[in-house]
Structure formats: C-alpha cells, structure tokens
C-alpha cells in the first residue's frame, strides 16, 4: 500500500508544475484524497502541499483562486469519509507525534540515511540539475515547493546526524 503513496505524491507534484494538468484534472483531487485517506496515513502530505502551493500562487499572482481553494477544502473533507471518521485524523496525528519512538521499532520507518541510498542521492542530483536547467521556465512558487521538499530531505539527514552524535 505504501508504494501507491508515491503515485499519489507524483500526481500532486505533477499538478504543481503543470498548470494545464491541474486545470484539467483538479476536479479529481477530492476523489484522490478520498482514496488516499482510506489507503494510507500519509494523506495529510497531499493536503498540506496543495494548500501551500495555492497560497504561494495566490501571493505571486495577487489573485484568489476560489474554486481551487474550495476543491482543496472538499479534498480535506473527503479524508473524513472512512470507516473511522475523524478518528483517522486523530490516529495519524498521534503517530506523527510519536514518530521518534516508532521509527526505531518499525523497520520500514527507519531513516533512509542509516544505509547509503544511491537512489536518493541520484534523485537529489536530478532535482538540483532540473532546478538549474529549468529555473527560467518555472515560476518562483514552483521553485519554492521544490526547495521545500528538498529542504525536508536535507534537514532529515542533518537531524539524524545530530541524533547519532548524541548517542
């Protein structure tokens, strides 16, 4: 099930960088969030990312995209349509708060930087190369979202290094 999250995240990222894609398929965002919310607990990532993207786009273009905001809100509401209702959000929040404790006991949650991951390094190099090659074609908010994602990856590495140093 976790692999499908990569697909959902890829759709969200595609929507960031391809406005025609978002314009054509944005009506499916609530359905995407419904499915994602019922399959895996990483669905808040899709809500936060789309909300942040819309906020940055509004700031840059000085125009409120009311329909897009409504679609984002409906997508968030659709995550409550599951067998657990609002308790699904409560569980996701609890797990996020306890992630330090759980990270050491759940194998798939162990940090990626415990082992050398050449795939991740290659992905980071591709990201930096894309930013360099397409910096003039992308809008500043698209670059901002990219650096936000890149920053989370780097900060995770630095926090893990600090944690290992303290032990």
PDB file of C-alpha atoms in Angstrom:
ATOM      1  CA  UNK A   1       0.000   0.000   0.000  1.00  0.00           C
ATOM      2  CA  UNK A   2       2.864   2.367   0.740  1.00  0.00           C
ATOM      3  CA  UNK A   3       4.037   2.306  -2.874  1.00  0.00           C
ATOM      4  CA  UNK A   4       0.711   3.769  -4.038  1.00  0.00           C
ATOM      5  CA  UNK A   5       1.568   6.852  -1.965  1.00  0.00           C
ATOM      6  CA  UNK A   6       4.419   7.517  -4.353  1.00  0.00           C
ATOM      7  CA  UNK A   7       1.899   7.505  -7.196  1.00  0.00           C
ATOM      8  CA  UNK A   8      -0.423   9.899  -5.350  1.00  0.00           C
ATOM      9  CA  UNK A   9       2.505  12.161  -4.478  1.00  0.00           C
ATOM     10  CA  UNK A  10       3.647  12.076  -8.123  1.00  0.00           C
ATOM     11  CA  UNK A  11       0.193  13.277  -9.202  1.00  0.00           C
ATOM     12  CA  UNK A  12       0.320  16.124  -6.662  1.00  0.00           C
ATOM     13  CA  UNK A  13       3.816  17.156  -7.792  1.00  0.00           C
ATOM     14  CA  UNK A  14       2.731  16.957 -11.445  1.00  0.00           C
ATOM     15  CA  UNK A  15      -0.118  19.334 -10.645  1.00  0.00           C
ATOM     16  CA  UNK A  16       2.406  21.792  -9.102  1.00  0.00           C
ATOM     17  CA  UNK A  17       4.482  22.043 -12.223  1.00  0.00           C
ATOM     18  CA  UNK A  18       1.879  21.605 -14.944  1.00  0.00           C
ATOM     19  CA  UNK A  19      -0.946  24.116 -14.719  1.00  0.00           C
ATOM     20  CA  UNK A  20      -2.785  22.520 -17.651  1.00  0.00           C
ATOM     21  CA  UNK A  21      -2.760  19.208 -15.794  1.00  0.00           C
ATOM     22  CA  UNK A  22      -4.165  20.871 -12.661  1.00  0.00           C
ATOM     23  CA  UNK A  23      -6.760  22.750 -14.692  1.00  0.00           C
ATOM     24  CA  UNK A  24      -7.930  19.578 -16.418  1.00  0.00           C
ATOM     25  CA  UNK A  25      -7.838  17.135 -13.514  1.00  0.00           C
ATOM     26  CA  UNK A  26      -8.341  19.292 -10.418  1.00  0.00           C
ATOM     27  CA  UNK A  27     -11.898  18.023 -10.060  1.00  0.00           C
ATOM     28  CA  UNK A  28     -10.461  14.575  -9.286  1.00  0.00           C
ATOM     29  CA  UNK A  29      -8.461  15.907  -6.319  1.00  0.00           C
ATOM     30  CA  UNK A  30     -11.259  15.170  -3.774  1.00  0.00           C
ATOM     31  CA  UNK A  31     -11.519  11.622  -5.129  1.00  0.00           C
ATOM     32  CA  UNK A  32      -7.752  11.257  -4.897  1.00  0.00           C
ATOM     33  CA  UNK A  33      -7.835  12.406  -1.269  1.00  0.00           C
ATOM     34  CA  UNK A  34     -10.729  10.038  -0.526  1.00  0.00           C
ATOM     35  CA  UNK A  35      -8.782   7.065  -1.868  1.00  0.00           C
ATOM     36  CA  UNK A  36      -5.500   8.192  -0.289  1.00  0.00           C
ATOM     37  CA  UNK A  37      -7.179   8.781   3.079  1.00  0.00           C
ATOM     38  CA  UNK A  38      -8.573   5.254   3.045  1.00  0.00           C
ATOM     39  CA  UNK A  39      -5.346   3.562   1.975  1.00  0.00           C
ATOM     40  CA  UNK A  40      -2.511   5.110   3.974  1.00  0.00           C
ATOM     41  CA  UNK A  41      -1.854   7.655   6.693  1.00  0.00           C
ATOM     42  CA  UNK A  42       0.348   9.920   4.576  1.00  0.00           C
ATOM     43  CA  UNK A  43      -2.642  11.744   3.087  1.00  0.00           C
ATOM     44  CA  UNK A  44      -2.029  14.962   5.100  1.00  0.00           C
ATOM     45  CA  UNK A  45       1.013  15.476   2.870  1.00  0.00           C
ATOM     46  CA  UNK A  46      -1.279  15.940  -0.133  1.00  0.00           C
ATOM     47  CA  UNK A  47      -3.484  18.433   1.693  1.00  0.00           C
ATOM     48  CA  UNK A  48      -0.609  20.500   3.086  1.00  0.00           C
ATOM     49  CA  UNK A  49       1.270  20.515  -0.217  1.00  0.00           C
ATOM     50  CA  UNK A  50      -1.733  21.609  -2.303  1.00  0.00           C
ATOM     51  CA  UNK A  51      -2.721  24.222   0.289  1.00  0.00           C
ATOM     52  CA  UNK A  52       0.820  25.600   0.394  1.00  0.00           C
ATOM     53  CA  UNK A  53       1.018  25.622  -3.384  1.00  0.00           C
ATOM     54  CA  UNK A  54      -2.271  27.529  -3.666  1.00  0.00           C
ATOM     55  CA  UNK A  55      -1.196  30.033  -1.017  1.00  0.00           C
ATOM     56  CA  UNK A  56       2.111  30.730  -2.771  1.00  0.00           C
ATOM     57  CA  UNK A  57       0.367  31.006  -6.142  1.00  0.00           C
ATOM     58  CA  UNK A  58      -2.116  33.490  -4.638  1.00  0.00           C
ATOM     59  CA  UNK A  59       0.722  35.576  -3.218  1.00  0.00           C
ATOM     60  CA  UNK A  60       2.610  35.626  -6.512  1.00  0.00           C
ATOM     61  CA  UNK A  61      -0.304  36.364  -8.803  1.00  0.00           C
ATOM     62  CA  UNK A  62      -2.237  38.514  -6.311  1.00  0.00           C
ATOM     63  CA  UNK A  63      -5.412  36.691  -7.259  1.00  0.00           C
ATOM     64  CA  UNK A  64      -7.557  34.400  -5.116  1.00  0.00           C
ATOM     65  CA  UNK A  65      -8.400  31.141  -6.849  1.00  0.00           C
ATOM     66  CA  UNK A  66     -11.652  30.469  -5.010  1.00  0.00           C
ATOM     67  CA  UNK A  67     -12.560  27.333  -6.972  1.00  0.00           C
ATOM     68  CA  UNK A  68      -9.137  25.803  -6.294  1.00  0.00           C
ATOM     69  CA  UNK A  69      -9.411  26.600  -2.585  1.00  0.00           C
ATOM     70  CA  UNK A  70     -12.873  25.032  -2.478  1.00  0.00           C
ATOM     71  CA  UNK A  71     -11.547  21.926  -4.233  1.00  0.00           C
ATOM     72  CA  UNK A  72      -8.731  21.751  -1.657  1.00  0.00           C
ATOM     73  CA  UNK A  73     -11.228  22.053   1.212  1.00  0.00           C
ATOM     74  CA  UNK A  74     -13.500  19.386  -0.297  1.00  0.00           C
ATOM     75  CA  UNK A  75     -10.445  17.144  -0.677  1.00  0.00           C
ATOM     76  CA  UNK A  76      -9.624  17.617   3.013  1.00  0.00           C
ATOM     77  CA  UNK A  77     -13.230  16.870   3.977  1.00  0.00           C
ATOM     78  CA  UNK A  78     -13.164  13.698   1.867  1.00  0.00           C
ATOM     79  CA  UNK A  79     -10.436  12.298   4.119  1.00  0.00           C
ATOM     80  CA  UNK A  80     -13.057  12.106   6.878  1.00  0.00           C
ATOM     81  CA  UNK A  81     -15.146   9.715   4.742  1.00  0.00           C
ATOM     82  CA  UNK A  82     -13.750   6.436   6.010  1.00  0.00           C
ATOM     83  CA  UNK A  83     -14.775   3.728   8.480  1.00  0.00           C
ATOM     84  CA  UNK A  84     -13.113   5.627  11.354  1.00  0.00           C
ATOM     85  CA  UNK A  85     -14.360   9.151  10.600  1.00  0.00           C
ATOM     86  CA  UNK A  86     -12.439  11.872  12.433  1.00  0.00           C
ATOM     87  CA  UNK A  87     -10.574   9.238  14.475  1.00  0.00           C
ATOM     88  CA  UNK A  88      -8.458   8.509  11.406  1.00  0.00           C
ATOM     89  CA  UNK A  89      -7.036  12.040  11.680  1.00  0.00           C
ATOM     90  CA  UNK A  90      -6.541  11.557  15.419  1.00  0.00           C
ATOM     91  CA  UNK A  91      -4.546   8.383  14.788  1.00  0.00           C
ATOM     92  CA  UNK A  92      -2.408   9.989  12.080  1.00  0.00           C
ATOM     93  CA  UNK A  93      -1.686  12.923  14.403  1.00  0.00           C
ATOM     94  CA  UNK A  94      -0.789  10.562  17.251  1.00  0.00           C
ATOM     95  CA  UNK A  95       1.561   8.567  15.023  1.00  0.00           C
ATOM     96  CA  UNK A  96       3.248  11.746  13.764  1.00  0.00           C
ATOM     97  CA  UNK A  97       3.808  12.860  17.363  1.00  0.00           C
ATOM     98  CA  UNK A  98       5.277   9.500  18.322  1.00  0.00           C
ATOM     99  CA  UNK A  99       7.329   9.016  15.191  1.00  0.00           C
ATOM    100  CA  UNK A 100      10.639   9.213  17.099  1.00  0.00           C
ATOM    101  CA  UNK A 101       9.587   6.280  19.274  1.00  0.00           C
ATOM    102  CA  UNK A 102       8.083   4.282  16.426  1.00  0.00           C
ATOM    103  CA  UNK A 103      10.876   4.982  13.971  1.00  0.00           C
ATOM    104  CA  UNK A 104      13.252   2.727  15.881  1.00  0.00           C
ATOM    105  CA  UNK A 105      10.827  -0.196  16.151  1.00  0.00           C
ATOM    106  CA  UNK A 106       9.151  -0.269  12.720  1.00  0.00           C
ATOM    107  CA  UNK A 107      11.606  -1.399  10.061  1.00  0.00           C
ATOM    108  CA  UNK A 108      10.065   0.485   7.146  1.00  0.00           C
ATOM    109  CA  UNK A 109      10.195   3.702   9.188  1.00  0.00           C
ATOM    110  CA  UNK A 110      13.899   3.530   9.885  1.00  0.00           C
ATOM    111  CA  UNK A 111      15.569   6.609   8.425  1.00  0.00           C
ATOM    112  CA  UNK A 112      16.881   6.237   4.904  1.00  0.00           C
ATOM    113  CA  UNK A 113      20.255   7.615   5.860  1.00  0.00           C
ATOM    114  CA  UNK A 114      21.085   4.623   8.075  1.00  0.00           C
ATOM    115  CA  UNK A 115      22.126   2.946   4.857  1.00  0.00           C
ATOM    116  CA  UNK A 116      23.731   4.573   1.870  1.00  0.00           C
ATOM    117  CA  UNK A 117      20.964   5.091  -0.648  1.00  0.00           C
ATOM    118  CA  UNK A 118      22.391   5.833  -4.049  1.00  0.00           C
ATOM    119  CA  UNK A 119      18.885   6.166  -5.476  1.00  0.00           C
ATOM    120  CA  UNK A 120      18.166   9.060  -3.126  1.00  0.00           C
ATOM    121  CA  UNK A 121      21.467  10.721  -3.935  1.00  0.00           C
ATOM    122  CA  UNK A 122      20.742  10.335  -7.646  1.00  0.00           C
ATOM    123  CA  UNK A 123      17.271  11.820  -7.119  1.00  0.00           C
ATOM    124  CA  UNK A 124      18.738  14.824  -5.308  1.00  0.00           C
ATOM    125  CA  UNK A 125      21.244  15.359  -8.109  1.00  0.00           C
ATOM    126  CA  UNK A 126      18.433  15.202 -10.690  1.00  0.00           C
ATOM    127  CA  UNK A 127      16.443  17.750  -8.657  1.00  0.00           C
ATOM    128  CA  UNK A 128      19.366  20.174  -8.485  1.00  0.00           C
ATOM    129  CA  UNK A 129      20.026  19.690 -12.204  1.00  0.00           C
ATOM    130  CA  UNK A 130      16.325  20.293 -13.019  1.00  0.00           C
ATOM    131  CA  UNK A 131      16.309  23.480 -10.977  1.00  0.00           C
ATOM    132  CA  UNK A 132      19.386  24.699 -12.795  1.00  0.00           C
ATOM    133  CA  UNK A 133      18.159  23.780 -16.294  1.00  0.00           C
ATOM    134  CA  UNK A 134      14.534  24.890 -15.934  1.00  0.00           C
ATOM    135  CA  UNK A 135      14.897  27.810 -13.494  1.00  0.00           C
ATOM    136  CA  UNK A 136      13.740  30.321 -16.099  1.00  0.00           C
ATOM    137  CA  UNK A 137      10.686  28.276 -17.108  1.00  0.00           C
ATOM    138  CA  UNK A 138       9.389  27.638 -13.583  1.00  0.00           C
ATOM    139  CA  UNK A 139       7.609  30.236 -11.527  1.00  0.00           C
ATOM    140  CA  UNK A 140       9.130  31.192  -8.186  1.00  0.00           C
ATOM    141  CA  UNK A 141       6.450  29.363  -6.192  1.00  0.00           C
ATOM    142  CA  UNK A 142       7.171  26.143  -8.102  1.00  0.00           C
ATOM    143  CA  UNK A 143      10.847  26.503  -7.228  1.00  0.00           C
ATOM    144  CA  UNK A 144       9.805  27.236  -3.640  1.00  0.00           C
ATOM    145  CA  UNK A 145       7.805  23.998  -3.413  1.00  0.00           C
ATOM    146  CA  UNK A 146      10.746  22.084  -4.871  1.00  0.00           C
ATOM    147  CA  UNK A 147      13.171  23.582  -2.381  1.00  0.00           C
ATOM    148  CA  UNK A 148      10.671  22.915   0.432  1.00  0.00           C
ATOM    149  CA  UNK A 149      10.657  19.199  -0.447  1.00  0.00           C
ATOM    150  CA  UNK A 150      14.437  19.196  -0.899  1.00  0.00           C
ATOM    151  CA  UNK A 151      14.858  21.015   2.426  1.00  0.00           C
ATOM    152  CA  UNK A 152      12.883  18.350   4.285  1.00  0.00           C
ATOM    153  CA  UNK A 153      15.169  15.668   2.893  1.00  0.00           C
ATOM    154  CA  UNK A 154      18.335  17.574   3.878  1.00  0.00           C
ATOM    155  CA  UNK A 155      17.020  18.542   7.329  1.00  0.00           C
ATOM    156  CA  UNK A 156      16.188  14.904   7.984  1.00  0.00           C
ATOM    157  CA  UNK A 157      19.764  13.937   7.222  1.00  0.00           C
ATOM    158  CA  UNK A 158      21.140  16.653   9.497  1.00  0.00           C
ATOM    159  CA  UNK A 159      18.778  15.772  12.361  1.00  0.00           C
ATOM    160  CA  UNK A 160      19.736  12.114  12.110  1.00  0.00           C
ATOM    161  CA  UNK A 161      23.425  13.023  12.180  1.00  0.00           C
ATOM    162  CA  UNK A 162      22.815  15.080  15.344  1.00  0.00           C
ATOM    163  CA  UNK A 163      20.890  12.220  16.912  1.00  0.00           C
ATOM    164  CA  UNK A 164      23.699   9.770  16.196  1.00  0.00           C
ATOM    165  CA  UNK A 165      26.238  12.211  17.589  1.00  0.00           C
ATOM    166  CA  UNK A 166      24.292  12.499  20.869  1.00  0.00           C
ATOM    167  CA  UNK A 167      24.133   8.718  21.363  1.00  0.00           C
TER     168      UNK A 167
END
